[in-house]
CSV table of C-alpha atoms in Angstrom, one decimal:
chain,number,residue,atom,x,y,z
K,1,ASN,CA,13.5,6.6,-25.3
K,2,ARG,CA,11.8,7.5,-22.0
K,3,GLN,CA,14.2,5.0,-20.2
K,4,LYS,CA,17.2,6.7,-21.9
K,5,LYS,CA,16.1,10.1,-20.8
K,6,ARG,CA,15.8,8.9,-17.2
K,7,GLU,CA,19.2,7.3,-17.3
K,8,ASN,CA,20.9,10.5,-18.3
K,9,LYS,CA,19.3,12.5,-15.5
K,10,PRO,CA,21.2,12.8,-12.2
K,11,VAL,CA,19.3,11.4,-9.2
K,12,GLN,CA,17.8,14.1,-7.1
K,13,PRO,CA,18.5,14.0,-3.3
K,14,TRP,CA,15.4,13.5,-1.2
K,15,GLY,CA,14.7,13.2,2.5
K,16,THR,CA,18.0,14.8,3.3
K,17,ASP,CA,17.0,15.6,6.9
K,18,ALA,CA,16.3,12.0,7.9
K,19,LYS,CA,17.8,10.8,11.1
K,20,ALA,CA,17.6,7.6,13.0
K,21,THR,CA,15.4,8.0,16.1
K,22,GLY,CA,14.5,5.8,19.0
K,23,ARG,CA,16.5,4.6,22.0
K,24,PHE,CA,17.3,0.9,21.5
K,25,ALA,CA,19.1,-1.3,24.0
K,26,LYS,CA,20.3,-3.3,20.9
K,27,PRO,CA,20.8,-2.2,17.3
K,28,PRO,CA,17.6,-2.4,15.2
K,29,LEU,CA,17.3,-4.9,12.4
K,30,LEU,CA,14.5,-4.8,9.8
K,31,VAL,CA,14.0,-7.8,7.6
K,32,LEU,CA,11.7,-6.5,4.8
K,33,VAL,CA,10.3,-9.2,2.4
K,34,VAL,CA,8.9,-7.9,-0.9
K,35,GLY,CA,6.5,-10.7,-2.0
K,36,GLU,CA,5.7,-11.5,-5.6
K,37,THR,CA,2.2,-12.2,-7.1
K,38,ALA,CA,0.6,-13.1,-3.7
K,39,ARG,CA,-3.0,-12.2,-3.3
K,40,ALA,CA,-4.6,-11.8,0.1
K,41,GLU,CA,-7.7,-13.7,-1.0
K,42,SER,CA,-5.7,-16.9,-1.0
K,43,PHE,CA,-4.3,-16.5,2.6
K,44,GLY,CA,-6.1,-18.4,5.4
K,45,ILE,CA,-5.2,-15.5,7.8
K,46,ASP,CA,-7.0,-13.1,5.4
K,47,GLY,CA,-10.3,-15.1,5.4
K,48,TYR,CA,-9.6,-17.8,2.7
K,49,ALA,CA,-11.5,-21.0,3.4
K,50,ARG,CA,-8.5,-23.1,2.8
K,51,ASP,CA,-5.8,-23.2,5.5
K,52,THR,CA,-2.9,-21.9,3.4
K,53,SER,CA,-1.2,-20.0,6.2
K,54,PRO,CA,-1.1,-22.4,9.2
K,55,GLU,CA,2.4,-21.4,10.3
K,56,LEU,CA,1.9,-17.6,10.3
K,57,ALA,CA,-1.4,-18.1,12.1
K,58,GLN,CA,0.6,-19.5,15.1
K,59,LEU,CA,2.8,-16.5,15.4
K,60,PRO,CA,2.2,-13.1,17.1
K,61,ILE,CA,1.9,-11.1,13.9
K,62,ILE,CA,0.2,-7.8,13.1
K,63,ASN,CA,-1.9,-8.6,10.0
K,64,PHE,CA,-3.1,-5.8,7.7
K,65,ASN,CA,-5.9,-7.6,5.9
K,66,GLN,CA,-7.3,-4.8,3.7
K,67,THR,CA,-4.1,-3.7,1.9
K,68,SER,CA,-4.2,-2.5,-1.7
K,69,SER,CA,-1.2,-2.7,-4.1
K,70,CYS,CA,0.2,0.3,-6.0
K,71,GLY,CA,0.0,-1.4,-9.3
K,72,THR,CA,-0.8,-4.8,-10.9
K,73,ALA,CA,2.7,-5.5,-12.2
K,74,THR,CA,6.1,-5.5,-10.6
K,75,ALA,CA,7.5,-2.8,-12.9
K,76,VAL,CA,5.0,-0.3,-11.4
K,77,SER,CA,4.4,-1.6,-7.9
K,78,LEU,CA,8.0,-2.1,-6.8
K,79,PRO,CA,9.3,1.4,-7.6
K,80,CYS,CA,6.1,2.9,-6.3
K,81,MET,CA,6.5,1.1,-2.9
K,82,PHE,CA,9.8,2.7,-2.3
K,83,SER,CA,9.0,6.1,-3.8
K,84,GLY,CA,7.2,7.9,-1.1
K,85,MET,CA,4.3,8.6,-3.4
K,86,THR,CA,0.8,7.3,-3.1
K,87,ARG,CA,-0.7,5.2,-5.9
K,88,LYS,CA,-2.8,8.2,-7.1
K,89,ASP,CA,0.3,10.5,-7.1
K,90,TYR,CA,2.7,8.0,-8.4
K,91,ASP,CA,4.9,9.2,-11.3
K,92,PRO,CA,7.5,6.8,-12.7
K,93,ASP,CA,9.8,9.5,-14.0
K,94,THR,CA,10.0,11.1,-10.6
K,95,ALA,CA,10.5,7.8,-8.9
K,96,ALA,CA,13.3,6.9,-11.3
K,97,THR,CA,15.2,10.2,-10.9
K,98,ARG,CA,15.0,11.0,-7.2
K,99,GLN,CA,16.2,9.1,-4.1
K,100,GLY,CA,13.8,6.6,-2.5
K,101,LEU,CA,13.2,5.0,0.8
K,102,LEU,CA,16.4,2.9,0.8
K,103,ASP,CA,18.6,5.9,0.1
K,104,ILE,CA,17.0,7.8,3.0
K,105,ILE,CA,17.4,4.8,5.4
K,106,GLN,CA,21.0,4.4,4.4
K,107,ARG,CA,21.7,8.1,4.9
K,108,ALA,CA,20.2,7.9,8.4
K,109,GLY,CA,23.0,5.4,9.3
K,110,TYR,CA,21.5,2.0,8.6
K,111,GLN,CA,23.4,-0.6,6.6
K,112,VAL,CA,21.0,-1.5,3.7
K,113,THR,CA,21.4,-4.8,1.8
K,114,TRP,CA,19.2,-6.2,-1.0
K,115,LEU,CA,19.0,-9.9,-2.0
K,116,ASP,CA,17.1,-10.5,-5.2
K,117,ASN,CA,15.4,-13.8,-6.0
K,118,ASN,CA,13.3,-12.3,-8.7
K,119,SER,CA,13.8,-10.3,-12.0
K,120,GLY,CA,15.7,-7.4,-10.4
K,121,CYS,CA,14.7,-4.4,-8.2
K,122,LYS,CA,13.5,-2.1,-11.0
K,123,GLY,CA,15.8,0.7,-9.8
K,124,THR,CA,14.9,0.6,-6.1
K,125,CYS,CA,18.2,-1.0,-5.0
K,126,ASP,CA,20.6,0.9,-7.3
K,127,ARG,CA,22.6,2.6,-4.6
K,128,VAL,CA,22.6,0.0,-1.8
K,129,THR,CA,24.7,-3.2,-1.3
K,130,LEU,CA,23.6,-6.2,-3.3
K,131,LEU,CA,23.9,-9.7,-1.8
K,132,GLN,CA,24.6,-12.7,-4.0
K,133,PRO,CA,23.8,-16.3,-2.8
K,134,THR,CA,26.9,-18.4,-2.1
K,135,PRO,CA,27.8,-21.3,-4.4
K,136,GLU,CA,26.6,-23.7,-1.6
K,137,GLN,CA,23.2,-21.9,-1.4
K,138,ARG,CA,22.9,-22.0,-5.2
K,139,LYS,CA,23.6,-25.7,-5.2
K,140,GLN,CA,21.0,-26.4,-2.5
K,141,TRP,CA,18.2,-24.0,-3.7
K,142,CYS,CA,18.6,-23.3,-7.4
K,143,ASN,CA,18.4,-25.0,-10.8
K,144,ASP,CA,19.5,-23.4,-14.0
K,145,GLU,CA,16.6,-21.0,-14.1
K,146,VAL,CA,15.3,-20.3,-10.7
K,147,CYS,CA,16.0,-20.5,-6.9
K,148,GLN,CA,13.4,-21.4,-4.3
K,149,ASP,CA,12.6,-19.0,-1.6
K,150,GLY,CA,13.8,-21.3,1.2
K,151,MET,CA,17.2,-19.8,0.3
K,152,LEU,CA,16.1,-16.5,1.9
K,153,VAL,CA,16.0,-18.2,5.4
K,154,ASP,CA,19.6,-19.5,4.7
K,155,VAL,CA,20.8,-16.0,3.7
K,156,LEU,CA,19.3,-14.4,6.8
K,157,ASP,CA,20.8,-17.0,9.0
K,158,GLN,CA,24.2,-16.6,7.4
K,159,GLN,CA,24.1,-12.8,7.6
K,160,LEU,CA,23.2,-13.0,11.3
K,161,LYS,CA,26.1,-15.4,12.0
K,162,THR,CA,28.8,-13.7,10.0
K,163,GLN,CA,28.1,-9.9,9.8
K,164,PRO,CA,28.9,-7.3,12.5
K,165,VAL,CA,26.0,-6.3,14.7
K,166,VAL,CA,25.0,-2.8,13.4
K,167,PRO,CA,21.7,-1.1,12.6
K,168,ARG,CA,20.5,-2.9,9.5
K,169,VAL,CA,17.8,-3.2,6.9
K,170,LEU,CA,17.9,-6.4,4.9
K,171,VAL,CA,15.5,-6.5,1.9
K,172,LEU,CA,14.6,-10.0,0.5
K,173,HIS,CA,12.9,-9.9,-2.9
K,174,GLN,CA,10.9,-13.1,-3.2
K,175,MET,CA,10.1,-15.3,-6.2
K,176,GLY,CA,6.8,-16.0,-4.4
K,177,SER,CA,4.0,-17.2,-6.6
K,178,HIS,CA,5.3,-15.9,-10.0
K,179,GLY,CA,3.3,-17.5,-12.7
K,180,PRO,CA,2.5,-19.2,-14.9
K,181,ALA,CA,4.8,-22.0,-13.6
K,182,TYR,CA,3.3,-22.0,-10.1
K,183,PHE,CA,4.4,-25.6,-9.7
K,184,GLU,CA,8.1,-24.6,-9.8
K,185,ARG,CA,7.7,-22.2,-6.8
K,186,TYR,CA,7.6,-24.8,-4.1
K,187,PRO,CA,9.3,-28.1,-3.2
K,188,PRO,CA,7.3,-31.3,-3.7
K,189,GLU,CA,6.6,-31.7,0.0
K,190,PHE,CA,4.4,-28.6,-0.2
K,191,SER,CA,2.0,-30.2,-2.7
K,192,THR,CA,-0.7,-30.0,-0.1
K,193,PHE,CA,-3.6,-29.5,-2.6
K,194,LYS,CA,-4.0,-31.9,-5.5
K,195,PRO,CA,-4.2,-32.5,-8.4
K,196,ILE,CA,-1.8,-29.8,-9.5
K,197,CYS,CA,-1.1,-28.1,-12.8
K,198,ALA,CA,2.5,-29.2,-13.5
K,199,THR,CA,3.1,-27.1,-16.7
K,200,LYS,CA,3.5,-23.5,-17.8
K,201,GLU,CA,0.8,-24.2,-20.4
K,202,ILE,CA,-1.9,-23.4,-17.8
K,203,GLN,CA,-4.7,-23.3,-20.4
K,204,GLY,CA,-4.5,-27.1,-20.6
K,205,CYS,CA,-5.2,-27.5,-16.9
K,206,SER,CA,-8.5,-27.7,-15.1
K,207,ARG,CA,-9.3,-24.5,-13.1
K,208,GLN,CA,-9.2,-26.4,-9.8
K,209,ALA,CA,-5.8,-27.9,-10.6
K,210,LEU,CA,-4.5,-24.3,-11.3
K,211,ILE,CA,-6.0,-23.0,-8.1
K,212,ASN,CA,-4.5,-25.9,-6.1
K,213,THR,CA,-1.0,-25.2,-7.5
K,214,TYR,CA,-1.3,-21.5,-6.8
K,215,ASP,CA,-2.5,-22.3,-3.3
K,216,ASN,CA,0.5,-24.6,-2.7
K,217,SER,CA,2.8,-21.7,-3.7
K,218,ILE,CA,1.1,-19.5,-1.0
K,219,ARG,CA,1.4,-22.3,1.5
K,220,TYR,CA,5.2,-22.4,0.8
K,221,THR,CA,5.4,-18.6,1.2
K,222,ASP,CA,3.7,-19.0,4.6
K,223,HIS,CA,6.4,-21.5,5.6
K,224,VAL,CA,9.2,-19.3,4.4
K,225,MET,CA,7.8,-16.1,6.1
K,226,ALA,CA,7.2,-18.0,9.4
K,227,SER,CA,10.7,-19.5,9.2
K,228,LEU,CA,12.2,-16.0,8.8
K,229,ILE,CA,10.2,-14.8,11.9
K,230,ARG,CA,11.2,-17.8,13.9
K,231,ARG,CA,14.9,-17.2,13.1
K,232,LEU,CA,14.5,-13.6,14.3
K,233,GLN,CA,12.8,-14.8,17.5
K,234,GLN,CA,16.0,-16.8,18.3
K,235,GLU,CA,18.2,-13.7,17.7
K,236,ASN,CA,19.1,-11.9,20.9
K,237,ARG,CA,21.7,-9.4,19.6
K,238,TYR,CA,19.2,-7.2,17.7
K,239,SER,CA,15.9,-5.4,18.2
K,240,GLY,CA,14.3,-7.2,15.3
K,241,VAL,CA,11.3,-6.3,13.1
K,242,PHE,CA,10.0,-8.4,10.2
K,243,TRP,CA,7.7,-7.0,7.5
K,244,TYR,CA,6.1,-8.7,4.5
K,245,LEU,CA,4.0,-7.3,1.7
K,246,SER,CA,3.3,-8.4,-1.9
K,247,ASP,CA,3.8,-6.2,-5.0
K,248,HIS,CA,0.5,-7.2,-6.6
K,249,GLY,CA,-1.9,-10.2,-6.7
K,250,GLU,CA,-3.0,-12.7,-9.4
K,251,SER,CA,-6.0,-13.9,-11.3
K,252,THR,CA,-6.6,-17.6,-11.6
K,253,GLY,CA,-9.6,-17.6,-13.9
K,254,GLU,CA,-12.0,-15.3,-12.0
K,255,LYS,CA,-14.1,-13.3,-14.5
K,256,GLY,CA,-12.1,-15.2,-17.2
K,257,LEU,CA,-8.9,-13.4,-16.2
K,258,TYR,CA,-5.5,-15.1,-15.6
K,259,LEU,CA,-2.1,-13.8,-14.3
K,260,HIS,CA,-1.9,-10.0,-13.6
K,261,GLY,CA,-1.2,-6.7,-15.2
K,262,ALA,CA,-4.8,-5.5,-15.8
K,263,PRO,CA,-5.3,-1.7,-15.9
K,264,TYR,CA,-5.7,-0.6,-12.2
K,265,LEU,CA,-9.0,1.1,-12.9
K,266,PHE,CA,-10.6,-2.2,-14.1
K,267,ALA,CA,-8.4,-4.7,-12.2
K,268,PRO,CA,-10.2,-7.2,-10.1
K,269,SER,CA,-9.6,-7.5,-6.4
K,270,GLN,CA,-7.6,-10.6,-6.9
K,271,GLN,CA,-4.9,-8.5,-8.6
K,272,THR,CA,-4.9,-5.5,-6.2
K,273,HIS,CA,-5.8,-6.9,-2.7
K,274,VAL,CA,-2.4,-8.0,-1.3
K,275,PRO,CA,-1.1,-9.5,2.0
K,276,MET,CA,0.8,-7.3,4.4
K,277,LEU,CA,1.9,-8.3,7.9
K,278,GLY,CA,4.6,-7.6,10.5
K,279,TRP,CA,6.3,-9.2,13.5
K,280,ILE,CA,7.9,-7.0,16.1
K,281,SER,CA,10.4,-8.3,18.7
K,282,PRO,CA,9.7,-7.7,22.4
K,283,ASP,CA,12.9,-5.6,22.5
K,284,TYR,CA,11.7,-3.3,19.8
K,285,GLN,CA,8.2,-3.1,21.3
K,286,ALA,CA,9.8,-2.1,24.6
K,287,ALA,CA,11.7,0.7,22.9
K,288,GLN,CA,8.9,2.0,20.7
K,289,PRO,CA,5.6,1.1,22.5
K,290,GLU,CA,3.6,4.0,21.0
K,291,ARG,CA,4.5,3.1,17.4
K,292,VAL,CA,3.7,-0.5,17.9
K,293,ALA,CA,0.3,0.4,19.5
K,294,CYS,CA,-0.4,2.7,16.6
K,295,LEU,CA,0.4,0.0,14.0
K,296,SER,CA,-1.8,-2.5,15.8
K,297,ARG,CA,-4.7,0.0,15.8
K,298,ARG,CA,-4.2,0.6,12.0
K,299,ALA,CA,-4.1,-3.1,11.2
K,300,SER,CA,-7.9,-3.6,10.8
K,301,GLY,CA,-8.4,-0.6,8.6
K,302,GLU,CA,-7.8,0.0,4.9
K,303,THR,CA,-4.1,0.5,4.0
K,304,SER,CA,-2.3,1.0,0.7
């Protein structure tokens, strides 16, 4: 019923005074990746003992290693991320019935596009352009049920090659480390840690096999994120920015908990401590030196 009520309400305008600022020699492009079920505690760059993020570690990123999610499940976290509300103030009815970040960016003159490789955008992309993978991309990256995230790199490459050069925001919603079938989230060559848990019936696997499989999915996310950044590094027609953050984390047996969705008040850090990092092109840094310096200063503190 609550959902029906929301659907009948007109969407309230918000942020109507937004304008694009900054003098750029080239049009700005933000590639924003919304991760899925990735916890910071399993990233090497965030202090994990295993080297699960070797490719990102080689890149000039700004890494926010103390970031808390807004919720412990996509249905809360995703709308909250784009709502302009903090976690404590977050109200799902307000988020569902007023414009969000993407509306505001679009109004300010950016072309906003969303590609979903997950279970939908939970209302956050309702008024922006939705991208669909091409039949060739589907053939290469997808089976009947799911597509691998390597497709995101293909999509970015194709967009850069075929679309007009205008100020843009491209949001890529990742399949990430969605459980319980962690083994389906990465290609076989990313089976770095073994043995793995090659089943959705995770209760039948040893805890170590489960962690190995989850870690392999993070290692693949590292590869995909680094590949997106490297593609932007080659791009000389835009002032590029890359941003990645996960919607929530995951439990893999700590304190007897599995998967995610625990009430936030009691949720363990594995479900709420998420990775967040950015890469900013030299062109963008030259145009916005104060903002980049400010971001770098904030990186070592707590963020949410």
